[in-house]
Amino acid sequence: MLNTDSAQKFLLEDRDVRGVIVHLTKSYHDILKQHHYPEIIQKHLGEVLVASALLVETIKLNGRMTIQFQSEGAAQLLVAQINDEGHLRGLAQWDANATNVELSAGFGNGELVITIFQKGHERPMQGIVSLENRTISEALTFYFLQSEQLPTTFSLAVTKEYAVGMLLQLMPKEKCEDHEKSWEKISKRVSEINPAEIFYDNNASFLAYYFPDEAIRLFDARELVFKCGCTKEKMENAIRVMGQIEANLILKEKSEIVVTCEYCNHHFAFDRAAVEEIFLDA
């Protein structure tokens, strides 16, 4: 049976290297169904979704993590968000007038922003690096070198059927020549793997085939699923933030205020009575 909608961690124990393999199938398609994305944007978004699922396995998360690629190019915004329960969602914004060539050209000037919201913490933790025409994999690798100073490599592959990826990272340890040579050897081996081959019969077979001389410890896989998390209460708060004056101006022209979730495209409608109740509770 093929892997589907999961994240699985592993260790190359003799190399002090940890890794994660992610497979998205149903969750990937469920996210794409929410909007009509061009094929190239689907691919970009699939890579960011896989990247978020890979990264979350490298931290102790008690909340949610958001990855944003913000660009001045034709692909203007890519967002993936995942929480500690494996609930995944994402969205993209792009220049509707751009050609396929422009959409494929990369991100140009922009930023990669990774934000971690931990429960019980007043402020989120945030890291930002410049895109500088890097691919998604290159930008993420650069992020780890800049912010964490941990050598990390990413392999991502997206088709119409699935989105997959693998992360390998040198574990923190006192620097030594053998440690760095070990990482160079593993990195070279990874660079020779076609990322599409990550979609293998199972992760154990894949790792045994491509790392035959390594002692591999494979941990239990974690299920991933598309779940938006938008609620009526959150949309009520959006109206509250809008302010009563602005809300009343809208209601003069329309019978209700409709708030749409950017992620899942679900519409929440509030008539005059509902809006009045929102501000009574404010």
PDB file of C-alpha atoms in Angstrom:
ATOM      1  CA  MET A   1       0.000   0.000   0.000  1.00  0.00           C
ATOM      2  CA  LEU A   2       1.364   3.420  -0.947  1.00  0.00           C
ATOM      3  CA  ASN A   3       2.058   6.072   1.643  1.00  0.00           C
ATOM      4  CA  THR A   4      -0.576   8.777   1.880  1.00  0.00           C
ATOM      5  CA  ASP A   5      -1.130  11.880   4.027  1.00  0.00           C
ATOM      6  CA  SER A   6       1.550  11.258   6.611  1.00  0.00           C
ATOM      7  CA  ALA A   7       4.769  12.543   8.110  1.00  0.00           C
ATOM      8  CA  GLN A   8       7.373  10.079   9.337  1.00  0.00           C
ATOM      9  CA  LYS A   9      10.616  10.891  11.142  1.00  0.00           C
ATOM     10  CA  PHE A  10      13.789   8.825  10.951  1.00  0.00           C
ATOM     11  CA  LEU A  11      17.400   8.879  12.114  1.00  0.00           C
ATOM     12  CA  LEU A  12      20.606   7.912  10.359  1.00  0.00           C
ATOM     13  CA  GLU A  13      22.061   6.949  13.700  1.00  0.00           C
ATOM     14  CA  ASP A  14      25.739   6.671  12.791  1.00  0.00           C
ATOM     15  CA  ARG A  15      25.687  10.031  11.002  1.00  0.00           C
ATOM     16  CA  ASP A  16      23.898  12.232  13.566  1.00  0.00           C
ATOM     17  CA  VAL A  17      21.435  13.076  10.820  1.00  0.00           C
ATOM     18  CA  ARG A  18      17.698  13.266  11.307  1.00  0.00           C
ATOM     19  CA  GLY A  19      15.087  13.246   8.586  1.00  0.00           C
ATOM     20  CA  VAL A  20      11.409  13.454   7.772  1.00  0.00           C
ATOM     21  CA  ILE A  21       9.417  12.114   4.835  1.00  0.00           C
ATOM     22  CA  VAL A  22       6.009  13.617   4.015  1.00  0.00           C
ATOM     23  CA  HIS A  23       3.328  12.344   1.645  1.00  0.00           C
ATOM     24  CA  LEU A  24       0.205  14.359   0.800  1.00  0.00           C
ATOM     25  CA  THR A  25      -2.541  12.972  -1.409  1.00  0.00           C
ATOM     26  CA  LYS A  26      -6.119  13.485  -0.190  1.00  0.00           C
ATOM     27  CA  SER A  27      -5.226  16.478   1.964  1.00  0.00           C
ATOM     28  CA  TYR A  28      -3.406  18.058  -0.999  1.00  0.00           C
ATOM     29  CA  HIS A  29      -6.427  17.616  -3.275  1.00  0.00           C
ATOM     30  CA  ASP A  30      -8.830  18.817  -0.582  1.00  0.00           C
ATOM     31  CA  ILE A  31      -6.850  22.057  -0.251  1.00  0.00           C
ATOM     32  CA  LEU A  32      -6.689  22.590  -4.022  1.00  0.00           C
ATOM     33  CA  LYS A  33     -10.472  22.146  -4.291  1.00  0.00           C
ATOM     34  CA  GLN A  34     -11.076  25.284  -2.251  1.00  0.00           C
ATOM     35  CA  HIS A  35      -9.921  27.607  -5.072  1.00  0.00           C
ATOM     36  CA  HIS A  36      -9.325  27.523  -8.835  1.00  0.00           C
ATOM     37  CA  TYR A  37      -5.542  27.660  -8.995  1.00  0.00           C
ATOM     38  CA  PRO A  38      -3.484  27.585 -12.206  1.00  0.00           C
ATOM     39  CA  GLU A  39      -1.460  24.386 -12.530  1.00  0.00           C
ATOM     40  CA  ILE A  40       1.840  26.123 -11.777  1.00  0.00           C
ATOM     41  CA  ILE A  41       0.422  27.730  -8.631  1.00  0.00           C
ATOM     42  CA  GLN A  42      -0.881  24.312  -7.564  1.00  0.00           C
ATOM     43  CA  LYS A  43       2.673  22.993  -7.790  1.00  0.00           C
ATOM     44  CA  HIS A  44       4.113  25.909  -5.807  1.00  0.00           C
ATOM     45  CA  LEU A  45       1.446  25.573  -3.123  1.00  0.00           C
ATOM     46  CA  GLY A  46       1.982  21.803  -2.935  1.00  0.00           C
ATOM     47  CA  GLU A  47       5.675  22.359  -2.236  1.00  0.00           C
ATOM     48  CA  VAL A  48       4.934  24.845   0.550  1.00  0.00           C
ATOM     49  CA  LEU A  49       2.360  22.510   2.098  1.00  0.00           C
ATOM     50  CA  VAL A  50       4.883  19.659   2.127  1.00  0.00           C
ATOM     51  CA  ALA A  51       7.557  21.999   3.519  1.00  0.00           C
ATOM     52  CA  SER A  52       5.308  23.010   6.418  1.00  0.00           C
ATOM     53  CA  ALA A  53       4.643  19.366   7.292  1.00  0.00           C
ATOM     54  CA  LEU A  54       8.376  18.618   7.145  1.00  0.00           C
ATOM     55  CA  LEU A  55       9.400  21.581   9.280  1.00  0.00           C
ATOM     56  CA  VAL A  56       6.845  21.029  12.008  1.00  0.00           C
ATOM     57  CA  GLU A  57       8.441  17.654  12.753  1.00  0.00           C
ATOM     58  CA  THR A  58      11.742  19.359  13.636  1.00  0.00           C
ATOM     59  CA  ILE A  59      10.301  21.463  16.480  1.00  0.00           C
ATOM     60  CA  LYS A  60       8.302  20.887  19.647  1.00  0.00           C
ATOM     61  CA  LEU A  61       5.053  22.528  18.620  1.00  0.00           C
ATOM     62  CA  ASN A  62       2.123  23.180  20.921  1.00  0.00           C
ATOM     63  CA  GLY A  63       0.093  25.418  18.685  1.00  0.00           C
ATOM     64  CA  ARG A  64       0.500  26.171  14.988  1.00  0.00           C
ATOM     65  CA  MET A  65       3.139  27.137  12.447  1.00  0.00           C
ATOM     66  CA  THR A  66       2.714  29.259   9.328  1.00  0.00           C
ATOM     67  CA  ILE A  67       5.041  29.447   6.313  1.00  0.00           C
ATOM     68  CA  GLN A  68       4.606  32.409   3.964  1.00  0.00           C
ATOM     69  CA  PHE A  69       6.337  33.141   0.681  1.00  0.00           C
ATOM     70  CA  GLN A  70       5.654  36.814  -0.084  1.00  0.00           C
ATOM     71  CA  SER A  71       6.863  37.999  -3.473  1.00  0.00           C
ATOM     72  CA  GLU A  72       6.732  40.913  -5.868  1.00  0.00           C
ATOM     73  CA  GLY A  73       6.656  38.406  -8.720  1.00  0.00           C
ATOM     74  CA  ALA A  74       3.674  36.792 -10.453  1.00  0.00           C
ATOM     75  CA  ALA A  75       3.324  34.256  -7.623  1.00  0.00           C
ATOM     76  CA  GLN A  76       2.512  36.863  -4.988  1.00  0.00           C
ATOM     77  CA  LEU A  77       1.709  34.823  -1.891  1.00  0.00           C
ATOM     78  CA  LEU A  78       1.929  31.194  -0.817  1.00  0.00           C
ATOM     79  CA  VAL A  79       0.794  30.242   2.674  1.00  0.00           C
ATOM     80  CA  ALA A  80       0.743  26.899   4.470  1.00  0.00           C
ATOM     81  CA  GLN A  81      -0.328  26.439   8.063  1.00  0.00           C
ATOM     82  CA  ILE A  82      -0.148  23.320  10.213  1.00  0.00           C
ATOM     83  CA  ASN A  83      -0.926  22.717  13.875  1.00  0.00           C
ATOM     84  CA  ASP A  84       0.231  20.214  16.475  1.00  0.00           C
ATOM     85  CA  GLU A  85      -2.644  17.860  15.562  1.00  0.00           C
ATOM     86  CA  GLY A  86      -1.513  17.543  11.943  1.00  0.00           C
ATOM     87  CA  HIS A  87      -4.307  19.750  10.586  1.00  0.00           C
ATOM     88  CA  LEU A  88      -3.091  21.368   7.394  1.00  0.00           C
ATOM     89  CA  ARG A  89      -4.423  24.238   5.266  1.00  0.00           C
ATOM     90  CA  GLY A  90      -3.043  26.608   2.652  1.00  0.00           C
ATOM     91  CA  LEU A  91      -3.769  29.304   0.107  1.00  0.00           C
ATOM     92  CA  ALA A  92      -2.150  31.182  -2.766  1.00  0.00           C
ATOM     93  CA  GLN A  93      -2.488  34.574  -4.436  1.00  0.00           C
ATOM     94  CA  TRP A  94      -1.128  35.339  -7.886  1.00  0.00           C
ATOM     95  CA  ASP A  95      -1.265  37.855 -10.708  1.00  0.00           C
ATOM     96  CA  ALA A  96      -4.268  36.716 -12.753  1.00  0.00           C
ATOM     97  CA  ASN A  97      -2.828  38.426 -15.831  1.00  0.00           C
ATOM     98  CA  ALA A  98       0.540  36.669 -15.629  1.00  0.00           C
ATOM     99  CA  THR A  99       1.600  34.153 -18.254  1.00  0.00           C
ATOM    100  CA  ASN A 100       2.702  30.612 -17.405  1.00  0.00           C
ATOM    101  CA  VAL A 101       6.277  31.671 -18.107  1.00  0.00           C
ATOM    102  CA  GLU A 102       5.977  34.487 -15.551  1.00  0.00           C
ATOM    103  CA  LEU A 103       4.349  32.186 -12.981  1.00  0.00           C
ATOM    104  CA  SER A 104       7.187  29.693 -13.467  1.00  0.00           C
ATOM    105  CA  ALA A 105       9.938  32.298 -13.190  1.00  0.00           C
ATOM    106  CA  GLY A 106      10.332  32.111  -9.427  1.00  0.00           C
ATOM    107  CA  PHE A 107       9.622  34.611  -6.724  1.00  0.00           C
ATOM    108  CA  GLY A 108      11.970  37.501  -7.452  1.00  0.00           C
ATOM    109  CA  ASN A 109      12.170  40.000  -4.616  1.00  0.00           C
ATOM    110  CA  GLY A 110      10.323  38.946  -1.509  1.00  0.00           C
ATOM    111  CA  GLU A 111      10.539  37.203   1.827  1.00  0.00           C
ATOM    112  CA  LEU A 112      10.115  33.810   3.400  1.00  0.00           C
ATOM    113  CA  VAL A 113       8.409  34.252   6.773  1.00  0.00           C
ATOM    114  CA  ILE A 114       8.061  31.401   9.268  1.00  0.00           C
ATOM    115  CA  THR A 115       5.865  32.122  12.287  1.00  0.00           C
ATOM    116  CA  ILE A 116       5.351  29.793  15.257  1.00  0.00           C
ATOM    117  CA  PHE A 117       2.413  30.331  17.603  1.00  0.00           C
ATOM    118  CA  GLN A 118       2.870  28.381  20.831  1.00  0.00           C
ATOM    119  CA  LYS A 119      -0.101  28.034  23.179  1.00  0.00           C
ATOM    120  CA  GLY A 120       0.360  30.011  26.357  1.00  0.00           C
ATOM    121  CA  HIS A 121       2.864  32.403  24.765  1.00  0.00           C
ATOM    122  CA  GLU A 122       1.780  35.988  24.285  1.00  0.00           C
ATOM    123  CA  ARG A 123       3.917  36.636  21.213  1.00  0.00           C
ATOM    124  CA  PRO A 124       4.727  34.372  18.288  1.00  0.00           C
ATOM    125  CA  MET A 125       8.286  33.507  17.250  1.00  0.00           C
ATOM    126  CA  GLN A 126       9.145  34.650  13.756  1.00  0.00           C
ATOM    127  CA  GLY A 127      12.020  34.210  11.325  1.00  0.00           C
ATOM    128  CA  ILE A 128      12.427  36.075   8.023  1.00  0.00           C
ATOM    129  CA  VAL A 129      14.877  35.644   5.136  1.00  0.00           C
ATOM    130  CA  SER A 130      15.055  37.288   1.722  1.00  0.00           C
ATOM    131  CA  LEU A 131      13.988  35.168  -1.268  1.00  0.00           C
ATOM    132  CA  GLU A 132      16.379  36.686  -3.838  1.00  0.00           C
ATOM    133  CA  ASN A 133      15.078  34.514  -6.696  1.00  0.00           C
ATOM    134  CA  ARG A 134      15.585  31.301  -4.746  1.00  0.00           C
ATOM    135  CA  THR A 135      13.359  28.280  -5.258  1.00  0.00           C
ATOM    136  CA  ILE A 136      11.229  27.079  -2.352  1.00  0.00           C
ATOM    137  CA  SER A 137      13.788  24.405  -1.422  1.00  0.00           C
ATOM    138  CA  GLU A 138      16.694  26.848  -1.699  1.00  0.00           C
ATOM    139  CA  ALA A 139      14.927  29.478   0.410  1.00  0.00           C
ATOM    140  CA  LEU A 140      14.160  26.969   3.163  1.00  0.00           C
ATOM    141  CA  THR A 141      17.754  25.691   3.160  1.00  0.00           C
ATOM    142  CA  PHE A 142      19.010  29.272   3.403  1.00  0.00           C
ATOM    143  CA  TYR A 143      16.573  29.965   6.253  1.00  0.00           C
ATOM    144  CA  PHE A 144      18.039  27.149   8.358  1.00  0.00           C
ATOM    145  CA  LEU A 145      21.609  28.242   7.696  1.00  0.00           C
ATOM    146  CA  GLN A 146      20.788  31.822   8.660  1.00  0.00           C
ATOM    147  CA  SER A 147      18.449  31.363  11.621  1.00  0.00           C
ATOM    148  CA  GLU A 148      19.326  27.961  13.069  1.00  0.00           C
ATOM    149  CA  GLN A 149      22.835  27.438  11.660  1.00  0.00           C
ATOM    150  CA  LEU A 150      21.858  23.840  10.962  1.00  0.00           C
ATOM    151  CA  PRO A 151      22.831  22.320   7.592  1.00  0.00           C
ATOM    152  CA  THR A 152      19.534  21.152   6.074  1.00  0.00           C
ATOM    153  CA  THR A 153      18.542  19.811   2.693  1.00  0.00           C
ATOM    154  CA  PHE A 154      15.079  19.559   1.137  1.00  0.00           C
ATOM    155  CA  SER A 155      13.755  17.400  -1.697  1.00  0.00           C
ATOM    156  CA  LEU A 156      10.255  18.289  -2.915  1.00  0.00           C
ATOM    157  CA  ALA A 157       8.147  16.815  -5.719  1.00  0.00           C
ATOM    158  CA  VAL A 158       4.606  17.710  -6.766  1.00  0.00           C
ATOM    159  CA  THR A 159       2.445  16.189  -9.496  1.00  0.00           C
ATOM    160  CA  LYS A 160      -1.292  16.335 -10.218  1.00  0.00           C
ATOM    161  CA  GLU A 161      -1.737  13.251  -8.041  1.00  0.00           C
ATOM    162  CA  TYR A 162       0.415  13.918  -4.977  1.00  0.00           C
ATOM    163  CA  ALA A 163       2.911  16.124  -3.187  1.00  0.00           C
ATOM    164  CA  VAL A 164       5.896  14.568  -1.414  1.00  0.00           C
ATOM    165  CA  GLY A 165       9.113  15.660   0.215  1.00  0.00           C
ATOM    166  CA  MET A 166      12.059  14.746   2.374  1.00  0.00           C
ATOM    167  CA  LEU A 167      14.096  16.770   4.838  1.00  0.00           C
ATOM    168  CA  LEU A 168      17.536  15.810   6.116  1.00  0.00           C
ATOM    169  CA  GLN A 169      19.255  17.805   8.824  1.00  0.00           C
ATOM    170  CA  LEU A 170      22.567  17.552  10.622  1.00  0.00           C
ATOM    171  CA  MET A 171      21.806  17.378  14.320  1.00  0.00           C
ATOM    172  CA  PRO A 172      23.362  19.979  16.610  1.00  0.00           C
ATOM    173  CA  LYS A 173      26.772  18.828  17.821  1.00  0.00           C
ATOM    174  CA  GLU A 174      30.220  20.235  18.419  1.00  0.00           C
ATOM    175  CA  LYS A 175      31.740  20.894  15.002  1.00  0.00           C
ATOM    176  CA  CYS A 176      34.447  18.555  13.826  1.00  0.00           C
ATOM    177  CA  GLU A 177      35.874  17.513  10.472  1.00  0.00           C
ATOM    178  CA  ASP A 178      34.340  14.017  10.571  1.00  0.00           C
ATOM    179  CA  HIS A 179      30.921  15.481  11.413  1.00  0.00           C
ATOM    180  CA  GLU A 180      31.014  17.798   8.405  1.00  0.00           C
ATOM    181  CA  LYS A 181      32.401  15.152   6.030  1.00  0.00           C
ATOM    182  CA  SER A 182      29.607  12.817   7.084  1.00  0.00           C
ATOM    183  CA  TRP A 183      27.060  15.499   6.206  1.00  0.00           C
ATOM    184  CA  GLU A 184      28.703  16.155   2.832  1.00  0.00           C
ATOM    185  CA  LYS A 185      28.477  12.471   1.963  1.00  0.00           C
ATOM    186  CA  ILE A 186      24.795  12.245   2.875  1.00  0.00           C
ATOM    187  CA  SER A 187      23.970  15.515   1.090  1.00  0.00           C
ATOM    188  CA  LYS A 188      25.642  14.278  -2.087  1.00  0.00           C
ATOM    189  CA  ARG A 189      23.659  11.072  -1.948  1.00  0.00           C
ATOM    190  CA  VAL A 190      20.396  12.985  -1.515  1.00  0.00           C
ATOM    191  CA  SER A 191      21.202  15.232  -4.476  1.00  0.00           C
ATOM    192  CA  GLU A 192      21.356  12.131  -6.665  1.00  0.00           C
ATOM    193  CA  ILE A 193      17.835  11.021  -5.743  1.00  0.00           C
ATOM    194  CA  ASN A 194      15.000  12.007  -8.044  1.00  0.00           C
ATOM    195  CA  PRO A 195      12.529  13.664  -5.596  1.00  0.00           C
ATOM    196  CA  ALA A 196       9.613  11.956  -7.338  1.00  0.00           C
ATOM    197  CA  GLU A 197      11.009   8.617  -6.145  1.00  0.00           C
ATOM    198  CA  ILE A 198      10.184   9.600  -2.568  1.00  0.00           C
ATOM    199  CA  PHE A 199       6.696   8.367  -3.465  1.00  0.00           C
ATOM    200  CA  TYR A 200       7.801   4.796  -2.868  1.00  0.00           C
ATOM    201  CA  ASP A 201       5.907   1.673  -1.751  1.00  0.00           C
ATOM    202  CA  ASN A 202       6.794   2.587   1.827  1.00  0.00           C
ATOM    203  CA  ASN A 203       9.318   4.751   3.599  1.00  0.00           C
ATOM    204  CA  ALA A 204      11.265   1.826   5.033  1.00  0.00           C
ATOM    205  CA  SER A 205      11.864   0.394   1.551  1.00  0.00           C
ATOM    206  CA  PHE A 206      12.786   3.785   0.147  1.00  0.00           C
ATOM    207  CA  LEU A 207      15.353   4.506   2.879  1.00  0.00           C
ATOM    208  CA  ALA A 208      16.815   0.987   2.757  1.00  0.00           C
ATOM    209  CA  TYR A 209      17.273   1.280  -1.006  1.00  0.00           C
ATOM    210  CA  TYR A 210      18.920   4.701  -1.053  1.00  0.00           C
ATOM    211  CA  PHE A 211      20.865   4.419   2.210  1.00  0.00           C
ATOM    212  CA  PRO A 212      21.837   0.718   2.214  1.00  0.00           C
ATOM    213  CA  ASP A 213      24.883   1.148   4.437  1.00  0.00           C
ATOM    214  CA  GLU A 214      23.190   3.242   7.124  1.00  0.00           C
ATOM    215  CA  ALA A 215      21.700   2.251  10.462  1.00  0.00           C
ATOM    216  CA  ILE A 216      18.191   3.656  10.130  1.00  0.00           C
ATOM    217  CA  ARG A 217      15.713   4.152  12.959  1.00  0.00           C
ATOM    218  CA  LEU A 218      12.206   4.804  11.644  1.00  0.00           C
ATOM    219  CA  PHE A 219       9.584   6.294  13.959  1.00  0.00           C
ATOM    220  CA  ASP A 220       5.811   5.887  13.788  1.00  0.00           C
ATOM    221  CA  ALA A 221       4.134   7.911  11.051  1.00  0.00           C
ATOM    222  CA  ARG A 222       1.798  10.768  11.918  1.00  0.00           C
ATOM    223  CA  GLU A 223      -1.439  11.313  10.006  1.00  0.00           C
ATOM    224  CA  LEU A 224      -1.984  14.615   8.187  1.00  0.00           C
ATOM    225  CA  VAL A 225      -5.379  15.958   7.168  1.00  0.00           C
ATOM    226  CA  PHE A 226      -6.869  19.091   5.645  1.00  0.00           C
ATOM    227  CA  LYS A 227      -8.872  20.946   8.275  1.00  0.00           C
ATOM    228  CA  CYS A 228      -9.418  24.657   8.051  1.00  0.00           C
ATOM    229  CA  GLY A 229     -10.225  25.704  11.596  1.00  0.00           C
ATOM    230  CA  CYS A 230     -12.335  28.708  10.643  1.00  0.00           C
ATOM    231  CA  THR A 231     -15.311  29.254  12.973  1.00  0.00           C
ATOM    232  CA  LYS A 232     -18.307  31.548  13.315  1.00  0.00           C
ATOM    233  CA  GLU A 233     -16.671  33.061  16.396  1.00  0.00           C
ATOM    234  CA  LYS A 234     -13.543  34.013  14.441  1.00  0.00           C
ATOM    235  CA  MET A 235     -15.644  35.648  11.730  1.00  0.00           C
ATOM    236  CA  GLU A 236     -17.626  37.543  14.359  1.00  0.00           C
ATOM    237  CA  ASN A 237     -14.322  38.870  15.646  1.00  0.00           C
ATOM    238  CA  ALA A 238     -13.425  40.015  12.120  1.00  0.00           C
ATOM    239  CA  ILE A 239     -16.608  42.111  12.081  1.00  0.00           C
ATOM    240  CA  ARG A 240     -15.792  43.397  15.570  1.00  0.00           C
ATOM    241  CA  VAL A 241     -12.372  44.518  14.321  1.00  0.00           C
ATOM    242  CA  MET A 242     -14.062  46.196  11.340  1.00  0.00           C
ATOM    243  CA  GLY A 243     -15.969  48.404  13.766  1.00  0.00           C
ATOM    244  CA  GLN A 244     -19.650  49.161  14.232  1.00  0.00           C
ATOM    245  CA  ILE A 245     -19.674  52.272  12.024  1.00  0.00           C
ATOM    246  CA  GLU A 246     -18.205  50.411   9.034  1.00  0.00           C
ATOM    247  CA  ALA A 247     -20.507  47.438   9.641  1.00  0.00           C
ATOM    248  CA  ASN A 248     -23.597  49.664   9.680  1.00  0.00           C
ATOM    249  CA  LEU A 249     -22.508  51.329   6.432  1.00  0.00           C
ATOM    250  CA  ILE A 250     -22.380  47.920   4.748  1.00  0.00           C
ATOM    251  CA  LEU A 251     -25.798  46.984   6.145  1.00  0.00           C
ATOM    252  CA  LYS A 252     -27.308  50.146   4.649  1.00  0.00           C
ATOM    253  CA  GLU A 253     -26.524  48.756   1.196  1.00  0.00           C
ATOM    254  CA  LYS A 254     -26.876  45.022   1.837  1.00  0.00           C
ATOM    255  CA  SER A 255     -29.143  42.844   3.937  1.00  0.00           C
ATOM    256  CA  GLU A 256     -26.211  41.025   5.535  1.00  0.00           C
ATOM    257  CA  ILE A 257     -22.448  41.038   5.932  1.00  0.00           C
ATOM    258  CA  VAL A 258     -20.767  38.023   4.351  1.00  0.00           C
ATOM    259  CA  VAL A 259     -17.310  37.097   5.640  1.00  0.00           C
ATOM    260  CA  THR A 260     -15.399  34.548   3.569  1.00  0.00           C
ATOM    261  CA  CYS A 261     -12.579  32.374   4.902  1.00  0.00           C
ATOM    262  CA  GLU A 262      -9.532  32.864   2.684  1.00  0.00           C
ATOM    263  CA  TYR A 263      -8.395  29.295   3.219  1.00  0.00           C
ATOM    264  CA  CYS A 264     -11.512  27.190   2.608  1.00  0.00           C
ATOM    265  CA  ASN A 265     -13.741  29.717   0.834  1.00  0.00           C
ATOM    266  CA  HIS A 266     -16.579  29.079   3.317  1.00  0.00           C
ATOM    267  CA  HIS A 267     -19.075  31.951   3.616  1.00  0.00           C
ATOM    268  CA  PHE A 268     -20.398  33.169   6.966  1.00  0.00           C
ATOM    269  CA  ALA A 269     -23.434  35.474   6.716  1.00  0.00           C
ATOM    270  CA  PHE A 270     -24.532  37.903   9.457  1.00  0.00           C
ATOM    271  CA  ASP A 271     -27.796  39.822   9.203  1.00  0.00           C
ATOM    272  CA  ARG A 272     -28.523  43.075  11.035  1.00  0.00           C
ATOM    273  CA  ALA A 273     -29.692  41.341  14.208  1.00  0.00           C
ATOM    274  CA  ALA A 274     -26.573  39.157  14.313  1.00  0.00           C
ATOM    275  CA  VAL A 275     -24.302  42.177  13.796  1.00  0.00           C
ATOM    276  CA  GLU A 276     -26.045  44.125  16.558  1.00  0.00           C
ATOM    277  CA  GLU A 277     -25.508  41.180  18.898  1.00  0.00           C
ATOM    278  CA  ILE A 278     -21.789  41.116  18.051  1.00  0.00           C
ATOM    279  CA  PHE A 279     -21.361  44.705  19.197  1.00  0.00           C
ATOM    280  CA  LEU A 280     -23.580  44.237  22.251  1.00  0.00           C
ATOM    281  CA  ASP A 281     -21.037  41.660  23.427  1.00  0.00           C
ATOM    282  CA  ALA A 282     -18.065  43.905  22.617  1.00  0.00           C
TER     283      ALA A 282
END
